[in-house]
Amino acid sequence: QKEVEQDPGPLSVPEGAIVSLNCTYSNSAFQYFMWYRQYSRKGPELLMYTYSSGNKEDGRFTAQVDKSSKYISLFIRDSQPSDSATYLCAMNSGGYQKVTFGTGTKLQVIP
Amino acid sequence: DVKVTQSSRYLVKRTGEKVFLECVQDMDHENMFWYRQDPGLGLRLIYFSYDVKMKEKGDIPEGYSVSREKKERFSLILESASTNQTSMYLCASSLYLDGLTISNEQFFGPGTRLTVL
């Protein structure tokens, strides 16, 4: 079983839709949770970063962590064609520990 | 802006060739990483370095080596390229927080797509 599971998609939604992207994980030591966005032919870039459980909002993006269920989510409101990218969840337990990435979910927002 | 550059966007090599992938970052980050990215497998850590001349194996170091002679430069070496090393290679860097904790924000280069024939 992989430490981090993520549905690869692809996920196609119409412009303006609310998008929900999710990851599950098995390592209860994970405390830091990240979402990276990767456009085609580019490297990933950090989108959202949260520590422990709870919600964090940044504009149209909301990151949610439920440590009791080992489940994290990224919500995108009013999705735009420019949101079309692959979204990777990532997490670690802090300190010197390496970051473990999900396989990524490919999102396409159709105008 | 943090900038991580990789020497080539696309590279085609023959089986058995020695391959060098170069990565340079301009933000004085202590930590540098090499990943490979494959469909269905995601990002897998090959090697990382916490400081000049220091290196640590990641999850899949077999068939690879690294060199970090200067703080800004981290090289990945394929001693004898094989077809199963055909992949997208991504370099990343991050800094220390308070000198004790590595920042979880990694800054990535654009990647090198390597094809081994």
Short mmCIF file of C-alpha atoms in Angstrom, two decimals:
data_model
loop_
_atom_site.label_atom_id
_atom_site.label_comp_id
_atom_site.label_asym_id
_atom_site.label_seq_id
_atom_site.Cartn_x
_atom_site.Cartn_y
_atom_site.Cartn_z
CA GLN A 1 0.00 0.00 0.00
CA LYS A 2 1.31 3.43 -0.90
CA GLU A 3 1.82 5.93 1.91
CA VAL A 4 -0.20 8.52 -0.01
CA GLU A 5 -3.07 7.69 -2.38
CA GLN A 6 -4.46 10.13 -4.90
CA ASP A 7 -6.94 9.55 -7.70
CA PRO A 8 -5.12 10.31 -10.97
CA GLY A 9 -8.21 11.53 -12.78
CA PRO A 10 -8.49 13.09 -15.27
CA LEU A 11 -11.20 15.27 -13.83
CA SER A 12 -13.10 17.48 -16.27
CA VAL A 13 -15.40 20.21 -14.98
CA PRO A 14 -17.15 23.21 -16.56
CA GLU A 15 -15.88 26.69 -15.83
CA GLY A 16 -17.34 28.04 -12.59
CA ALA A 17 -17.74 24.64 -10.94
CA ILE A 18 -16.50 23.78 -7.48
CA VAL A 19 -13.70 21.26 -7.65
CA SER A 20 -12.80 18.83 -4.90
CA LEU A 21 -9.42 17.08 -4.96
CA ASN A 22 -8.51 14.52 -2.32
CA CYS A 23 -5.74 12.40 -0.87
CA THR A 24 -5.64 9.71 1.75
CA TYR A 25 -2.56 8.67 3.67
CA SER A 26 -1.49 5.93 6.03
CA ASN A 27 1.32 7.46 8.09
CA SER A 28 -0.16 8.97 11.26
CA ALA A 29 3.11 10.89 11.88
CA PHE A 30 2.40 13.26 8.99
CA GLN A 31 1.74 16.76 10.30
CA TYR A 32 2.52 19.06 7.39
CA PHE A 33 0.29 18.97 4.34
CA MET A 34 0.81 20.69 1.04
CA TRP A 35 -0.80 21.04 -2.35
CA TYR A 36 1.37 21.66 -5.38
CA ARG A 37 0.11 22.69 -8.81
CA GLN A 38 1.96 21.55 -11.91
CA TYR A 39 1.22 23.00 -15.31
CA SER A 40 2.10 21.01 -18.39
CA ARG A 41 5.85 20.98 -19.10
CA LYS A 42 6.61 22.86 -15.87
CA GLY A 43 7.83 21.91 -12.42
CA PRO A 44 5.40 21.81 -9.48
CA GLU A 45 4.82 25.00 -7.48
CA LEU A 46 3.50 25.24 -3.93
CA LEU A 47 -0.15 26.28 -3.81
CA MET A 48 -1.30 25.66 -0.22
CA TYR A 49 0.42 24.65 3.01
CA THR A 50 -1.24 23.60 6.26
CA TYR A 51 -0.09 22.27 9.57
CA SER A 52 -2.06 19.60 11.45
CA SER A 53 -5.86 19.49 11.19
CA GLY A 54 -8.23 22.23 10.10
CA ASN A 55 -8.96 24.49 7.16
CA LYS A 56 -6.96 27.12 5.38
CA GLU A 57 -8.34 29.48 2.80
CA ASP A 58 -6.53 31.51 0.17
CA GLY A 59 -8.71 33.25 -2.37
CA ARG A 60 -10.62 30.63 -4.34
CA PHE A 61 -8.65 27.78 -2.75
CA THR A 62 -9.41 26.00 0.52
CA ALA A 63 -7.26 23.24 1.98
CA GLN A 64 -8.80 20.91 4.53
CA VAL A 65 -7.08 18.34 6.73
CA ASP A 66 -8.82 15.63 8.74
CA LYS A 67 -6.09 13.79 10.62
CA SER A 68 -8.55 11.46 12.34
CA SER A 69 -9.55 10.10 8.92
CA LYS A 70 -6.11 10.56 7.35
CA TYR A 71 -7.78 12.53 4.56
CA ILE A 72 -6.92 15.86 2.99
CA SER A 73 -8.81 17.91 0.43
CA LEU A 74 -8.31 20.90 -1.81
CA PHE A 75 -11.40 22.82 -2.91
CA ILE A 76 -11.36 25.25 -5.82
CA ARG A 77 -14.31 27.62 -6.07
CA ASP A 78 -15.38 29.29 -9.30
CA SER A 79 -12.91 27.18 -11.27
CA GLN A 80 -11.23 28.82 -14.25
CA PRO A 81 -9.61 27.38 -17.39
CA SER A 82 -6.30 28.64 -15.97
CA ASP A 83 -6.76 26.15 -13.10
CA SER A 84 -6.26 23.31 -15.59
CA ALA A 85 -3.18 21.52 -14.28
CA THR A 86 -2.09 18.50 -12.29
CA TYR A 87 -2.51 18.87 -8.53
CA LEU A 88 -0.19 16.94 -6.25
CA CYS A 89 -0.73 16.50 -2.56
CA ALA A 90 2.38 16.25 -0.41
CA MET A 91 3.06 15.68 3.25
CA ASN A 92 5.68 14.94 5.87
CA SER A 93 6.23 14.72 9.60
CA GLY A 94 8.50 17.76 9.78
CA GLY A 95 12.14 18.30 10.71
CA TYR A 96 14.52 16.43 8.46
CA GLN A 97 11.88 14.07 7.10
CA LYS A 98 11.46 13.85 3.37
CA VAL A 99 8.29 15.02 1.69
CA THR A 100 6.06 12.27 0.30
CA PHE A 101 4.08 13.19 -2.79
CA GLY A 102 0.86 11.80 -4.18
CA THR A 103 0.76 10.77 -7.83
CA GLY A 104 -1.26 13.83 -8.83
CA THR A 105 -4.78 14.47 -10.15
CA LYS A 106 -5.09 15.98 -13.62
CA LEU A 107 -7.79 18.67 -13.74
CA GLN A 108 -9.28 20.18 -16.85
CA VAL A 109 -11.63 23.16 -16.58
CA ILE A 110 -13.66 23.52 -19.74
CA PRO A 111 -14.70 27.05 -20.83
CA ASP B 1 11.87 35.22 -7.36
CA VAL B 2 13.50 31.91 -6.57
CA LYS B 3 14.84 30.38 -9.68
CA VAL B 4 15.86 26.79 -10.18
CA THR B 5 17.28 26.03 -13.59
CA GLN B 6 18.08 22.71 -15.17
CA SER B 7 20.65 22.35 -17.91
CA SER B 8 18.43 20.71 -20.52
CA ARG B 9 14.69 20.47 -21.14
CA TYR B 10 15.01 17.41 -23.37
CA LEU B 11 17.82 14.89 -23.61
CA VAL B 12 18.22 11.73 -25.67
CA LYS B 13 20.98 9.29 -24.77
CA ARG B 14 21.99 5.75 -25.69
CA THR B 15 22.06 2.78 -23.35
CA GLY B 16 25.37 2.62 -21.49
CA GLU B 17 26.20 6.31 -21.85
CA LYS B 18 27.17 8.40 -18.84
CA VAL B 19 24.63 11.17 -18.34
CA PHE B 20 24.98 14.38 -16.35
CA LEU B 21 21.96 16.42 -15.31
CA GLU B 22 22.78 19.81 -13.86
CA CYS B 23 20.69 21.94 -11.51
CA VAL B 24 21.43 25.45 -10.32
CA GLN B 25 19.47 27.56 -7.80
CA ASP B 26 20.02 31.26 -7.19
CA MET B 27 18.47 31.75 -3.74
CA ASP B 28 21.24 30.43 -1.52
CA HIS B 29 19.16 27.43 -0.41
CA GLU B 30 20.95 24.84 1.66
CA ASN B 31 18.85 21.87 0.60
CA MET B 32 18.61 20.42 -2.87
CA PHE B 33 16.74 17.40 -4.21
CA TRP B 34 16.53 15.21 -7.29
CA TYR B 35 13.26 13.48 -8.16
CA ARG B 36 12.02 11.46 -11.07
CA GLN B 37 8.39 11.70 -12.13
CA ASP B 38 6.65 8.84 -13.90
CA PRO B 39 2.96 8.37 -14.77
CA GLY B 40 1.15 6.49 -12.03
CA LEU B 41 4.16 6.61 -9.73
CA GLY B 42 4.34 10.34 -9.01
CA LEU B 43 7.44 12.04 -7.68
CA ARG B 44 10.05 9.72 -6.26
CA LEU B 45 13.09 11.02 -4.41
CA ILE B 46 16.43 9.86 -5.80
CA TYR B 47 18.95 11.81 -3.72
CA PHE B 48 19.07 14.94 -1.63
CA SER B 49 21.73 17.15 -0.11
CA TYR B 50 21.64 19.23 3.07
CA ASP B 51 24.89 21.03 2.44
CA VAL B 52 27.88 21.25 0.17
CA LYS B 53 29.58 17.88 -0.27
CA MET B 54 26.78 16.17 1.70
CA LYS B 55 24.37 13.72 0.15
CA GLU B 56 21.70 11.34 1.33
CA LYS B 57 19.99 8.52 -0.53
CA GLY B 58 16.32 8.89 -1.24
CA ASP B 59 13.86 6.15 -2.10
CA ILE B 60 15.33 5.04 -5.44
CA PRO B 61 19.10 5.79 -5.55
CA GLU B 62 20.10 2.67 -7.49
CA GLY B 63 21.79 3.50 -10.78
CA TYR B 64 22.32 7.14 -9.82
CA SER B 65 24.94 9.23 -8.06
CA VAL B 66 25.12 12.93 -7.21
CA SER B 67 27.65 15.67 -6.72
CA ARG B 68 27.40 18.90 -4.78
CA GLU B 69 30.67 20.80 -4.94
CA LYS B 70 29.09 24.25 -4.67
CA LYS B 71 26.06 25.36 -2.70
CA GLU B 72 24.11 26.49 -5.74
CA ARG B 73 24.74 23.46 -7.93
CA PHE B 74 23.53 19.87 -7.58
CA SER B 75 24.32 17.33 -10.28
CA LEU B 76 22.67 13.99 -10.96
CA ILE B 77 24.79 11.38 -12.69
CA LEU B 78 23.64 8.26 -14.46
CA GLU B 79 26.83 6.19 -14.62
CA SER B 80 25.53 3.84 -17.33
CA ALA B 81 22.13 4.87 -18.63
CA SER B 82 19.48 2.21 -19.08
CA THR B 83 16.10 2.31 -20.78
CA ASN B 84 14.28 2.09 -17.44
CA GLN B 85 15.79 5.45 -16.55
CA THR B 86 13.74 7.14 -19.24
CA SER B 87 11.76 9.66 -17.21
CA MET B 88 11.14 13.29 -16.27
CA TYR B 89 13.80 14.45 -13.81
CA LEU B 90 13.00 17.32 -11.48
CA CYS B 91 15.39 19.25 -9.30
CA ALA B 92 14.19 21.21 -6.26
CA SER B 93 15.63 23.35 -3.49
CA SER B 94 14.49 24.55 -0.09
CA LEU B 95 15.90 26.50 2.80
CA TYR B 96 16.29 25.91 6.53
CA LEU B 97 13.89 27.53 8.98
CA ASP B 98 15.63 28.72 12.13
CA GLY B 99 18.64 26.65 11.16
CA LEU B 100 16.94 23.53 12.46
CA THR B 101 13.99 22.61 10.33
CA ILE B 102 13.92 22.20 6.58
CA SER B 103 11.19 24.25 4.98
CA ASN B 104 8.57 22.05 3.36
CA GLU B 105 8.23 24.50 0.52
CA GLN B 106 10.31 23.14 -2.28
CA PHE B 107 11.04 25.19 -5.37
CA PHE B 108 11.22 23.12 -8.52
CA GLY B 109 13.00 23.53 -11.80
CA PRO B 110 11.19 22.99 -15.12
CA GLY B 111 12.40 19.40 -15.43
CA THR B 112 14.52 17.46 -17.90
CA ARG B 113 12.79 14.83 -19.98
CA LEU B 114 15.39 12.12 -20.53
CA THR B 115 14.93 9.41 -23.10
CA VAL B 116 17.35 6.48 -23.11
CA LEU B 117 17.34 4.47 -26.34
#
